[in-house]
C-alpha cells in the first residue's frame, strides 16, 4: 500500500531562504525544457540583456503568486524599460514534476496582466529535473524545503537580477519590488555591475 498522506499535516520546517551570492556565475550550460517543451540551456536566455530570475512552484497558490504579482506590477510600472526589448524574465519551476504544458498554461495566464502586448518572447517559463534545478538554486543561494510525503514545498520569496552574461548582480527579497529599485537594478546589471 502507498504512503498515507496526513489529513492535517503540520507546518514544514523553516530551513529555507536566500544566501546572497553576489557576483557568482549561473550554470549556463544547465539543460531545461521551455514552456513549449523545447530543450534549452539556461545560457540561451543570457546574451545581451539583463535577466530577472525567479524560482517558483507553478502550482503554488501562496507566495509564488505574490512573487508573480510583484514582478508583473513592477514590469507594468517601468516607464523606460520593457520586457523583451530591455530585459528578459526567466521563471524556473523548483518542482521536477511540473511539466512544460503547465508552464505554458501559466505563461498564458500570467501574461494576461502584463500591459505590453507582443512581448511574450521575453518571458520564459522553464521546467527541469531535480539535479538541474538544484544546479541553479544552489548556485544562487536559494534553499527550500520539500516534503515528499505531502508533496509540499516551503521556500523564500524574492527575485535575482542577473547581468547579460549570467552573473548575479543583485537580490530583491520579498514579494513587492519598487519600480525605481528594479529599474536601477536592471540598469546596473546591464552595465555588468555587481551589488
Short mmCIF file of N, CA and C in Angstrom, two decimals:
data_model
loop_
_atom_site.label_atom_id
_atom_site.label_comp_id
_atom_site.label_asym_id
_atom_site.label_seq_id
_atom_site.Cartn_x
_atom_site.Cartn_y
_atom_site.Cartn_z
N UNK A 1 0.84 -1.18 0.00
CA UNK A 1 0.00 0.00 0.00
C UNK A 1 0.88 1.23 0.00
N UNK A 2 0.41 2.30 -0.65
CA UNK A 2 1.17 3.54 -0.71
C UNK A 2 1.13 4.27 0.61
N UNK A 3 2.03 5.22 0.74
CA UNK A 3 2.10 6.01 1.96
C UNK A 3 0.84 6.84 2.11
N UNK A 4 0.35 6.93 3.33
CA UNK A 4 -0.83 7.73 3.61
C UNK A 4 -0.43 9.18 3.85
N UNK A 5 -1.10 10.08 3.18
CA UNK A 5 -0.84 11.50 3.40
C UNK A 5 -1.63 11.96 4.62
N UNK A 6 -0.99 12.57 5.59
CA UNK A 6 -1.72 13.03 6.78
C UNK A 6 -2.84 13.99 6.39
N UNK A 7 -3.99 13.84 7.06
CA UNK A 7 -5.11 14.71 6.72
C UNK A 7 -4.85 16.14 7.17
N UNK A 8 -4.10 16.31 8.26
CA UNK A 8 -3.77 17.65 8.73
C UNK A 8 -2.26 17.75 8.96
N UNK A 9 -1.49 17.80 7.86
CA UNK A 9 -0.04 17.84 8.02
C UNK A 9 0.40 19.12 8.72
N UNK A 10 1.42 19.00 9.54
CA UNK A 10 1.93 20.15 10.26
C UNK A 10 2.73 21.06 9.36
N UNK A 11 3.16 22.17 9.90
CA UNK A 11 3.95 23.12 9.10
C UNK A 11 5.30 22.52 8.73
N UNK A 12 5.80 22.94 7.57
CA UNK A 12 7.11 22.47 7.14
C UNK A 12 8.21 23.19 7.91
N UNK A 13 9.35 22.52 8.08
CA UNK A 13 10.48 23.20 8.74
C UNK A 13 10.86 24.47 7.98
N UNK A 14 11.33 25.45 8.72
CA UNK A 14 11.62 26.74 8.11
C UNK A 14 13.10 26.88 7.74
N UNK A 15 13.68 25.78 7.27
CA UNK A 15 15.08 25.85 6.85
C UNK A 15 15.15 26.18 5.36
N UNK A 16 14.75 27.40 5.04
CA UNK A 16 14.78 27.87 3.66
C UNK A 16 15.12 29.35 3.68
N UNK A 17 15.57 29.85 2.54
CA UNK A 17 15.90 31.26 2.46
C UNK A 17 16.80 31.57 1.29
N UNK A 18 17.34 32.77 1.28
CA UNK A 18 18.30 33.21 0.27
C UNK A 18 19.63 33.47 0.95
N UNK A 19 20.67 32.82 0.49
CA UNK A 19 22.03 33.20 0.85
C UNK A 19 22.57 34.00 -0.32
N UNK A 20 22.73 35.30 -0.12
CA UNK A 20 23.08 36.15 -1.25
C UNK A 20 24.52 35.89 -1.70
N UNK A 21 24.66 35.55 -2.96
CA UNK A 21 25.96 35.22 -3.54
C UNK A 21 26.23 36.16 -4.72
N UNK A 22 26.44 37.41 -4.38
CA UNK A 22 26.67 38.41 -5.42
C UNK A 22 27.90 38.07 -6.25
N UNK A 23 27.75 38.21 -7.55
CA UNK A 23 28.88 38.01 -8.45
C UNK A 23 29.09 36.60 -8.92
N UNK A 24 28.31 35.63 -8.42
CA UNK A 24 28.51 34.25 -8.88
C UNK A 24 27.99 34.09 -10.31
N UNK A 25 28.59 33.18 -11.02
CA UNK A 25 28.18 32.87 -12.39
C UNK A 25 27.12 31.77 -12.36
N UNK A 26 26.00 31.99 -13.01
CA UNK A 26 25.00 30.95 -13.13
C UNK A 26 25.54 29.80 -13.98
N UNK A 27 25.07 28.57 -13.73
CA UNK A 27 25.50 27.43 -14.55
C UNK A 27 24.77 27.44 -15.89
N UNK A 28 25.31 28.19 -16.84
CA UNK A 28 24.59 28.48 -18.07
C UNK A 28 24.42 27.28 -18.99
N UNK A 29 25.19 26.21 -18.75
CA UNK A 29 25.05 25.02 -19.60
C UNK A 29 24.00 24.05 -19.06
N UNK A 30 23.27 24.45 -18.02
CA UNK A 30 22.28 23.56 -17.41
C UNK A 30 21.06 23.41 -18.31
N UNK A 31 20.65 22.16 -18.62
CA UNK A 31 19.50 21.97 -19.51
C UNK A 31 18.16 22.06 -18.79
N UNK A 32 17.18 22.60 -19.52
CA UNK A 32 15.80 22.68 -19.06
C UNK A 32 14.89 22.45 -20.26
N UNK A 33 13.60 22.41 -20.00
CA UNK A 33 12.58 22.46 -21.04
C UNK A 33 11.90 23.83 -20.94
N UNK A 34 11.66 24.47 -22.08
CA UNK A 34 10.91 25.71 -22.03
C UNK A 34 9.42 25.40 -22.06
N UNK A 35 8.60 26.46 -22.05
CA UNK A 35 7.15 26.25 -21.97
C UNK A 35 6.56 25.59 -23.21
N UNK A 36 7.35 25.49 -24.27
CA UNK A 36 6.89 24.80 -25.48
C UNK A 36 7.40 23.36 -25.55
N UNK A 37 8.09 22.93 -24.48
CA UNK A 37 8.64 21.58 -24.46
C UNK A 37 9.96 21.46 -25.19
N UNK A 38 10.54 22.58 -25.62
CA UNK A 38 11.80 22.59 -26.36
C UNK A 38 12.97 22.43 -25.38
N UNK A 39 13.97 21.65 -25.78
CA UNK A 39 15.19 21.52 -24.99
C UNK A 39 15.99 22.81 -25.11
N UNK A 40 16.31 23.40 -23.96
CA UNK A 40 17.08 24.63 -23.93
C UNK A 40 18.16 24.48 -22.86
N UNK A 41 19.08 25.42 -22.84
CA UNK A 41 20.01 25.55 -21.72
C UNK A 41 19.82 26.94 -21.13
N UNK A 42 20.18 27.10 -19.87
CA UNK A 42 19.96 28.38 -19.21
C UNK A 42 20.64 29.52 -19.96
N UNK A 43 21.79 29.23 -20.53
CA UNK A 43 22.53 30.26 -21.25
C UNK A 43 21.82 30.81 -22.47
N UNK A 44 20.79 30.11 -22.96
CA UNK A 44 20.02 30.62 -24.10
C UNK A 44 19.36 31.96 -23.78
N UNK A 45 19.17 32.26 -22.49
CA UNK A 45 18.45 33.46 -22.09
C UNK A 45 19.39 34.54 -21.55
N UNK A 46 20.67 34.29 -21.66
CA UNK A 46 21.67 35.25 -21.17
C UNK A 46 22.59 35.60 -22.33
N UNK A 47 22.26 36.70 -23.00
CA UNK A 47 23.01 37.09 -24.20
C UNK A 47 23.40 38.57 -24.14
N UNK A 48 22.42 39.45 -24.33
CA UNK A 48 22.71 40.88 -24.44
C UNK A 48 21.92 41.74 -23.45
N UNK A 49 20.97 41.12 -22.74
CA UNK A 49 20.10 41.90 -21.85
C UNK A 49 20.17 41.36 -20.42
N UNK A 50 19.92 42.21 -19.43
CA UNK A 50 19.81 41.70 -18.06
C UNK A 50 18.60 40.80 -17.93
N UNK A 51 18.64 39.96 -16.91
CA UNK A 51 17.57 38.98 -16.71
C UNK A 51 17.05 39.06 -15.28
N UNK A 52 15.74 39.09 -15.16
CA UNK A 52 15.07 38.99 -13.87
C UNK A 52 14.71 37.52 -13.68
N UNK A 53 15.37 36.87 -12.71
CA UNK A 53 15.23 35.43 -12.49
C UNK A 53 14.41 35.17 -11.24
N UNK A 54 13.42 34.26 -11.34
CA UNK A 54 12.60 33.90 -10.18
C UNK A 54 12.43 32.40 -10.13
N UNK A 55 12.64 31.83 -8.94
CA UNK A 55 12.40 30.41 -8.71
C UNK A 55 11.02 30.25 -8.07
N UNK A 56 10.14 29.50 -8.73
CA UNK A 56 8.76 29.40 -8.27
C UNK A 56 8.26 27.97 -8.41
N UNK A 57 7.12 27.71 -7.81
CA UNK A 57 6.38 26.46 -7.91
C UNK A 57 5.08 26.83 -8.61
N UNK A 58 4.91 26.44 -9.88
CA UNK A 58 3.76 26.90 -10.67
C UNK A 58 2.43 26.56 -10.02
N UNK A 59 2.38 25.44 -9.29
CA UNK A 59 1.13 25.05 -8.63
C UNK A 59 0.88 25.81 -7.33
N UNK A 60 1.86 26.56 -6.87
CA UNK A 60 1.74 27.27 -5.59
C UNK A 60 0.68 28.36 -5.68
N UNK A 61 -0.20 28.38 -4.68
CA UNK A 61 -1.22 29.43 -4.61
C UNK A 61 -0.93 30.43 -3.50
N UNK A 62 0.30 30.40 -3.00
CA UNK A 62 0.68 31.30 -1.91
C UNK A 62 1.68 32.34 -2.36
N UNK A 63 2.90 32.24 -1.81
CA UNK A 63 3.89 33.28 -2.06
C UNK A 63 4.32 33.35 -3.53
N UNK A 64 4.25 32.24 -4.26
CA UNK A 64 4.65 32.29 -5.68
C UNK A 64 3.74 33.22 -6.47
N UNK A 65 2.45 33.20 -6.16
CA UNK A 65 1.53 34.12 -6.83
C UNK A 65 1.84 35.56 -6.45
N UNK A 66 2.28 35.77 -5.21
CA UNK A 66 2.64 37.12 -4.79
C UNK A 66 3.91 37.58 -5.49
N UNK A 67 4.88 36.66 -5.66
CA UNK A 67 6.08 36.99 -6.42
C UNK A 67 5.70 37.33 -7.86
N UNK A 68 4.85 36.50 -8.44
CA UNK A 68 4.38 36.77 -9.81
C UNK A 68 3.71 38.12 -9.90
N UNK A 69 2.81 38.43 -8.93
CA UNK A 69 2.14 39.73 -8.93
C UNK A 69 3.14 40.87 -8.80
N UNK A 70 4.14 40.67 -7.93
CA UNK A 70 5.15 41.70 -7.75
C UNK A 70 5.94 41.96 -9.02
N UNK A 71 6.29 40.88 -9.74
CA UNK A 71 7.04 41.03 -10.99
C UNK A 71 6.19 41.73 -12.04
N UNK A 72 4.94 41.29 -12.20
CA UNK A 72 4.07 41.90 -13.20
C UNK A 72 3.82 43.38 -12.89
N UNK A 73 3.58 43.69 -11.62
CA UNK A 73 3.31 45.08 -11.25
C UNK A 73 4.51 45.98 -11.50
N UNK A 74 5.69 45.51 -11.13
CA UNK A 74 6.86 46.35 -11.35
C UNK A 74 7.21 46.44 -12.83
N UNK A 75 6.95 45.37 -13.59
CA UNK A 75 7.16 45.43 -15.04
C UNK A 75 6.21 46.42 -15.67
N UNK A 76 4.95 46.42 -15.23
CA UNK A 76 3.97 47.38 -15.75
C UNK A 76 4.34 48.82 -15.38
N UNK A 77 4.98 48.99 -14.24
CA UNK A 77 5.31 50.34 -13.76
C UNK A 77 6.55 50.92 -14.43
N UNK A 78 7.32 50.07 -15.12
CA UNK A 78 8.53 50.57 -15.77
C UNK A 78 8.15 51.48 -16.94
N UNK A 79 8.62 52.71 -16.89
CA UNK A 79 8.29 53.67 -17.95
C UNK A 79 9.34 53.66 -19.07
N UNK A 80 10.57 53.28 -18.74
CA UNK A 80 11.65 53.34 -19.71
C UNK A 80 12.12 51.96 -20.16
N UNK A 81 11.85 50.94 -19.37
CA UNK A 81 12.30 49.60 -19.69
C UNK A 81 11.11 48.70 -20.00
N UNK A 82 11.28 47.86 -20.99
CA UNK A 82 10.20 46.98 -21.42
C UNK A 82 10.71 45.56 -21.53
N UNK A 83 9.92 44.61 -21.00
CA UNK A 83 10.28 43.20 -21.13
C UNK A 83 10.42 42.84 -22.60
N UNK A 84 11.33 41.97 -22.89
CA UNK A 84 11.75 41.52 -24.21
C UNK A 84 12.71 42.52 -24.86
N UNK A 85 12.35 43.79 -24.91
CA UNK A 85 13.23 44.77 -25.54
C UNK A 85 14.46 45.08 -24.69
N UNK A 86 14.24 45.29 -23.37
CA UNK A 86 15.30 45.77 -22.50
C UNK A 86 15.76 44.76 -21.46
N UNK A 87 14.92 43.79 -21.13
CA UNK A 87 15.28 42.75 -20.18
C UNK A 87 14.40 41.54 -20.42
N UNK A 88 14.87 40.39 -19.96
CA UNK A 88 14.07 39.16 -20.03
C UNK A 88 13.66 38.75 -18.62
N UNK A 89 12.60 37.97 -18.54
CA UNK A 89 12.15 37.39 -17.28
C UNK A 89 12.22 35.87 -17.42
N UNK A 90 12.91 35.21 -16.49
CA UNK A 90 13.03 33.76 -16.51
C UNK A 90 12.47 33.20 -15.21
N UNK A 91 11.42 32.39 -15.32
CA UNK A 91 10.88 31.64 -14.19
C UNK A 91 11.41 30.21 -14.29
N UNK A 92 11.89 29.67 -13.18
CA UNK A 92 12.30 28.26 -13.13
C UNK A 92 11.44 27.56 -12.08
N UNK A 93 10.74 26.51 -12.50
CA UNK A 93 9.99 25.71 -11.53
C UNK A 93 10.96 24.96 -10.64
N UNK A 94 10.70 24.98 -9.33
CA UNK A 94 11.57 24.28 -8.39
C UNK A 94 11.04 22.88 -8.08
N UNK A 95 10.04 22.43 -8.82
CA UNK A 95 9.47 21.09 -8.60
C UNK A 95 9.60 20.28 -9.90
N UNK A 96 10.32 19.15 -9.87
CA UNK A 96 10.58 18.41 -11.11
C UNK A 96 9.36 17.73 -11.72
N UNK A 97 8.26 17.64 -10.98
CA UNK A 97 7.07 17.02 -11.55
C UNK A 97 6.27 17.99 -12.42
N UNK A 98 6.61 19.26 -12.35
CA UNK A 98 5.88 20.22 -13.17
C UNK A 98 6.34 20.12 -14.63
N UNK A 99 5.41 20.30 -15.55
CA UNK A 99 5.63 19.99 -16.95
C UNK A 99 5.63 21.25 -17.82
N UNK A 100 6.18 21.14 -19.04
CA UNK A 100 6.07 22.26 -19.98
C UNK A 100 4.63 22.66 -20.27
N UNK A 101 3.73 21.69 -20.26
CA UNK A 101 2.32 22.02 -20.51
C UNK A 101 1.79 22.95 -19.43
N UNK A 102 2.14 22.66 -18.18
CA UNK A 102 1.73 23.53 -17.08
C UNK A 102 2.41 24.89 -17.21
N UNK A 103 3.70 24.88 -17.54
CA UNK A 103 4.43 26.14 -17.71
C UNK A 103 3.79 27.00 -18.80
N UNK A 104 3.39 26.37 -19.89
CA UNK A 104 2.75 27.09 -20.99
C UNK A 104 1.42 27.71 -20.55
N UNK A 105 0.65 26.93 -19.79
CA UNK A 105 -0.64 27.44 -19.30
C UNK A 105 -0.42 28.62 -18.35
N UNK A 106 0.59 28.53 -17.48
CA UNK A 106 0.87 29.62 -16.55
C UNK A 106 1.34 30.86 -17.29
N UNK A 107 2.16 30.66 -18.32
CA UNK A 107 2.62 31.81 -19.10
C UNK A 107 1.43 32.54 -19.72
N UNK A 108 0.54 31.80 -20.34
CA UNK A 108 -0.64 32.41 -20.96
C UNK A 108 -1.49 33.13 -19.93
N UNK A 109 -1.65 32.51 -18.78
CA UNK A 109 -2.49 33.09 -17.73
C UNK A 109 -1.82 34.31 -17.10
N UNK A 110 -0.56 34.18 -16.74
CA UNK A 110 0.12 35.26 -16.02
C UNK A 110 0.34 36.49 -16.89
N UNK A 111 0.62 36.27 -18.19
CA UNK A 111 0.91 37.42 -19.05
C UNK A 111 -0.32 38.21 -19.46
N UNK A 112 -1.49 37.70 -19.11
CA UNK A 112 -2.70 38.49 -19.36
C UNK A 112 -2.66 39.82 -18.63
N UNK A 113 -1.88 39.87 -17.54
CA UNK A 113 -1.83 41.08 -16.73
C UNK A 113 -0.68 42.01 -17.10
N UNK A 114 0.20 41.58 -18.01
CA UNK A 114 1.26 42.48 -18.45
C UNK A 114 0.71 43.35 -19.57
N UNK A 115 0.87 44.66 -19.42
CA UNK A 115 0.17 45.61 -20.26
C UNK A 115 0.87 45.94 -21.58
N UNK A 116 1.96 45.24 -21.88
CA UNK A 116 2.67 45.49 -23.13
C UNK A 116 2.51 44.25 -24.01
N UNK A 117 1.60 44.27 -24.97
CA UNK A 117 1.37 43.09 -25.80
C UNK A 117 2.55 42.84 -26.75
N UNK A 118 2.63 41.61 -27.23
CA UNK A 118 3.65 41.27 -28.20
C UNK A 118 5.04 41.09 -27.62
N UNK A 119 5.12 40.88 -26.31
CA UNK A 119 6.44 40.74 -25.67
C UNK A 119 6.63 39.32 -25.11
N UNK A 120 5.83 38.38 -25.58
CA UNK A 120 5.84 37.04 -25.00
C UNK A 120 7.22 36.38 -25.08
N UNK A 121 7.99 36.71 -26.11
CA UNK A 121 9.28 36.04 -26.26
C UNK A 121 10.32 36.54 -25.26
N UNK A 122 9.96 37.52 -24.44
CA UNK A 122 10.84 37.97 -23.38
C UNK A 122 10.55 37.33 -22.04
N UNK A 123 9.55 36.46 -22.00
CA UNK A 123 9.15 35.78 -20.76
C UNK A 123 9.33 34.29 -20.95
N UNK A 124 10.06 33.65 -20.04
CA UNK A 124 10.43 32.25 -20.21
C UNK A 124 10.05 31.46 -18.96
N UNK A 125 9.39 30.33 -19.17
CA UNK A 125 8.87 29.50 -18.08
C UNK A 125 9.48 28.11 -18.22
N UNK A 126 10.44 27.80 -17.35
CA UNK A 126 11.24 26.59 -17.51
C UNK A 126 10.85 25.52 -16.50
N UNK A 127 11.08 24.26 -16.90
CA UNK A 127 10.94 23.11 -16.01
C UNK A 127 12.16 22.22 -16.20
N UNK A 128 12.46 21.43 -15.16
CA UNK A 128 13.64 20.58 -15.26
C UNK A 128 13.66 19.50 -14.21
N UNK A 129 14.77 18.79 -14.16
CA UNK A 129 14.97 17.70 -13.21
C UNK A 129 15.46 18.27 -11.89
N UNK A 130 15.37 17.43 -10.82
CA UNK A 130 15.89 17.84 -9.52
C UNK A 130 17.34 18.29 -9.66
N UNK A 131 18.13 17.46 -10.33
CA UNK A 131 19.56 17.75 -10.45
C UNK A 131 19.81 19.12 -11.08
N UNK A 132 19.11 19.40 -12.15
CA UNK A 132 19.37 20.65 -12.87
C UNK A 132 18.75 21.86 -12.17
N UNK A 133 17.59 21.65 -11.53
CA UNK A 133 17.02 22.73 -10.72
C UNK A 133 18.01 23.13 -9.63
N UNK A 134 18.57 22.13 -8.96
CA UNK A 134 19.47 22.42 -7.84
C UNK A 134 20.81 22.99 -8.28
N UNK A 135 21.21 22.72 -9.50
CA UNK A 135 22.42 23.38 -10.00
C UNK A 135 22.25 24.90 -9.96
N UNK A 136 21.04 25.35 -10.27
CA UNK A 136 20.77 26.79 -10.27
C UNK A 136 20.48 27.30 -8.86
N UNK A 137 19.57 26.62 -8.15
CA UNK A 137 19.20 27.12 -6.83
C UNK A 137 20.39 27.12 -5.88
N UNK A 138 21.23 26.09 -5.94
CA UNK A 138 22.41 26.05 -5.08
C UNK A 138 23.37 27.19 -5.42
N UNK A 139 23.52 27.45 -6.71
CA UNK A 139 24.47 28.47 -7.13
C UNK A 139 24.04 29.87 -6.70
N UNK A 140 22.73 30.14 -6.72
CA UNK A 140 22.27 31.49 -6.35
C UNK A 140 21.89 31.57 -4.87
N UNK A 141 22.05 30.46 -4.13
CA UNK A 141 21.80 30.50 -2.70
C UNK A 141 20.34 30.42 -2.31
N UNK A 142 19.51 29.85 -3.18
CA UNK A 142 18.07 29.70 -2.91
C UNK A 142 17.85 28.31 -2.32
N UNK A 143 17.54 28.24 -1.03
CA UNK A 143 17.29 26.96 -0.39
C UNK A 143 15.81 26.82 -0.06
N UNK A 144 15.31 25.58 -0.15
CA UNK A 144 13.89 25.36 0.14
C UNK A 144 13.68 23.97 0.70
N UNK A 145 12.52 23.80 1.32
CA UNK A 145 12.16 22.54 1.97
C UNK A 145 11.13 21.81 1.12
N UNK A 146 11.34 20.53 0.91
CA UNK A 146 10.38 19.70 0.18
C UNK A 146 10.00 18.51 1.04
N UNK A 147 8.72 18.33 1.24
CA UNK A 147 8.19 17.19 1.99
C UNK A 147 7.59 16.21 0.98
N UNK A 148 8.33 15.14 0.71
CA UNK A 148 7.90 14.20 -0.33
C UNK A 148 6.59 13.51 0.03
N UNK A 149 6.36 13.27 1.32
CA UNK A 149 5.14 12.56 1.74
C UNK A 149 3.88 13.36 1.40
N UNK A 150 3.96 14.67 1.53
CA UNK A 150 2.78 15.51 1.27
C UNK A 150 2.91 16.31 -0.01
N UNK A 151 4.07 16.20 -0.68
CA UNK A 151 4.33 16.90 -1.93
C UNK A 151 4.20 18.41 -1.76
N UNK A 152 4.67 18.90 -0.61
CA UNK A 152 4.60 20.34 -0.34
C UNK A 152 5.99 20.95 -0.34
N UNK A 153 6.03 22.22 -0.68
CA UNK A 153 7.27 22.98 -0.70
C UNK A 153 7.14 24.18 0.22
N UNK A 154 8.24 24.55 0.86
CA UNK A 154 8.32 25.80 1.61
C UNK A 154 9.59 26.50 1.15
N UNK A 155 9.46 27.77 0.79
CA UNK A 155 10.60 28.44 0.17
C UNK A 155 10.55 29.93 0.45
N UNK A 156 11.68 30.57 0.20
CA UNK A 156 11.77 32.02 0.35
C UNK A 156 11.13 32.71 -0.85
N UNK A 157 10.95 34.01 -0.73
CA UNK A 157 10.38 34.81 -1.82
C UNK A 157 11.37 35.90 -2.19
N UNK A 158 11.55 36.07 -3.49
CA UNK A 158 12.45 37.10 -3.96
C UNK A 158 12.82 36.86 -5.41
N UNK A 159 13.55 37.81 -5.97
CA UNK A 159 13.99 37.71 -7.35
C UNK A 159 15.49 38.00 -7.41
N UNK A 160 16.11 37.51 -8.47
CA UNK A 160 17.54 37.70 -8.67
C UNK A 160 17.74 38.47 -9.98
N UNK A 161 18.44 39.58 -9.90
CA UNK A 161 18.75 40.36 -11.09
C UNK A 161 20.12 39.93 -11.58
N UNK A 162 20.19 39.53 -12.85
CA UNK A 162 21.43 38.98 -13.41
C UNK A 162 21.92 39.83 -14.57
N UNK A 163 23.23 39.83 -14.77
CA UNK A 163 23.83 40.53 -15.90
C UNK A 163 23.56 39.76 -17.19
N UNK A 164 23.76 40.39 -18.33
CA UNK A 164 23.54 39.68 -19.59
C UNK A 164 24.36 38.41 -19.75
N UNK A 165 25.51 38.33 -19.08
CA UNK A 165 26.36 37.14 -19.18
C UNK A 165 26.10 36.15 -18.06
N UNK A 166 25.06 36.39 -17.25
CA UNK A 166 24.66 35.39 -16.27
C UNK A 166 25.37 35.45 -14.94
N UNK A 167 25.83 36.64 -14.55
CA UNK A 167 26.37 36.82 -13.21
C UNK A 167 25.31 37.45 -12.32
N UNK A 168 25.25 37.02 -11.05
CA UNK A 168 24.27 37.58 -10.12
C UNK A 168 24.68 39.00 -9.77
N UNK A 169 23.82 39.95 -10.10
CA UNK A 169 24.09 41.36 -9.85
C UNK A 169 23.45 41.85 -8.56
N UNK A 170 22.23 41.37 -8.27
CA UNK A 170 21.51 41.91 -7.12
C UNK A 170 20.37 40.97 -6.74
N UNK A 171 20.00 41.01 -5.45
CA UNK A 171 18.84 40.28 -4.95
C UNK A 171 17.80 41.29 -4.47
N UNK A 172 16.54 41.04 -4.80
CA UNK A 172 15.43 41.82 -4.26
C UNK A 172 14.53 40.82 -3.54
N UNK A 173 14.49 40.91 -2.23
CA UNK A 173 13.79 39.91 -1.43
C UNK A 173 12.36 40.36 -1.15
N UNK A 174 11.51 39.35 -0.83
CA UNK A 174 10.11 39.64 -0.57
C UNK A 174 9.25 39.44 -1.80
N UNK A 175 8.08 40.05 -1.80
CA UNK A 175 7.12 39.84 -2.90
C UNK A 175 6.70 41.14 -3.57
N UNK A 176 7.22 42.28 -3.10
CA UNK A 176 6.93 43.55 -3.76
C UNK A 176 8.26 44.20 -4.13
N UNK A 177 8.29 44.79 -5.32
CA UNK A 177 9.54 45.32 -5.86
C UNK A 177 9.27 46.72 -6.42
N UNK A 178 9.83 47.72 -5.77
CA UNK A 178 9.58 49.11 -6.16
C UNK A 178 10.07 49.36 -7.58
N UNK A 179 9.28 50.11 -8.33
CA UNK A 179 9.61 50.41 -9.72
C UNK A 179 11.00 51.01 -9.86
N UNK A 180 11.31 52.00 -9.04
CA UNK A 180 12.60 52.67 -9.13
C UNK A 180 13.74 51.72 -8.80
N UNK A 181 13.53 50.90 -7.78
CA UNK A 181 14.56 49.96 -7.35
C UNK A 181 14.86 48.93 -8.45
N UNK A 182 13.81 48.42 -9.08
CA UNK A 182 14.00 47.44 -10.14
C UNK A 182 14.65 48.08 -11.36
N UNK A 183 14.19 49.29 -11.70
CA UNK A 183 14.79 50.00 -12.84
C UNK A 183 16.30 50.17 -12.63
N UNK A 184 16.67 50.66 -11.45
CA UNK A 184 18.09 50.90 -11.17
C UNK A 184 18.88 49.60 -11.15
N UNK A 185 18.27 48.52 -10.63
CA UNK A 185 18.95 47.22 -10.59
C UNK A 185 19.19 46.68 -11.99
N UNK A 186 18.21 46.83 -12.87
CA UNK A 186 18.35 46.36 -14.25
C UNK A 186 19.39 47.18 -15.00
N UNK A 187 19.43 48.48 -14.76
CA UNK A 187 20.43 49.34 -15.41
C UNK A 187 21.83 48.95 -14.94
N UNK A 188 21.98 48.73 -13.63
CA UNK A 188 23.29 48.31 -13.12
C UNK A 188 23.70 46.96 -13.71
N UNK A 189 22.74 46.04 -13.80
CA UNK A 189 23.06 44.73 -14.36
C UNK A 189 23.45 44.84 -15.83
N UNK A 190 22.77 45.70 -16.58
CA UNK A 190 23.13 45.91 -17.98
C UNK A 190 24.57 46.40 -18.11
N UNK A 191 25.01 47.16 -17.12
CA UNK A 191 26.39 47.68 -17.11
C UNK A 191 27.36 46.70 -16.46
N UNK A 192 26.87 45.48 -16.19
CA UNK A 192 27.69 44.41 -15.59
C UNK A 192 28.22 44.78 -14.20
N UNK A 193 27.45 45.57 -13.47
CA UNK A 193 27.83 45.92 -12.10
C UNK A 193 27.27 44.88 -11.14
N UNK A 194 27.98 44.67 -10.03
CA UNK A 194 27.60 43.67 -9.05
C UNK A 194 27.27 44.37 -7.74
N UNK A 195 26.11 44.02 -7.18
CA UNK A 195 25.79 44.53 -5.85
C UNK A 195 25.07 45.83 -5.85
#
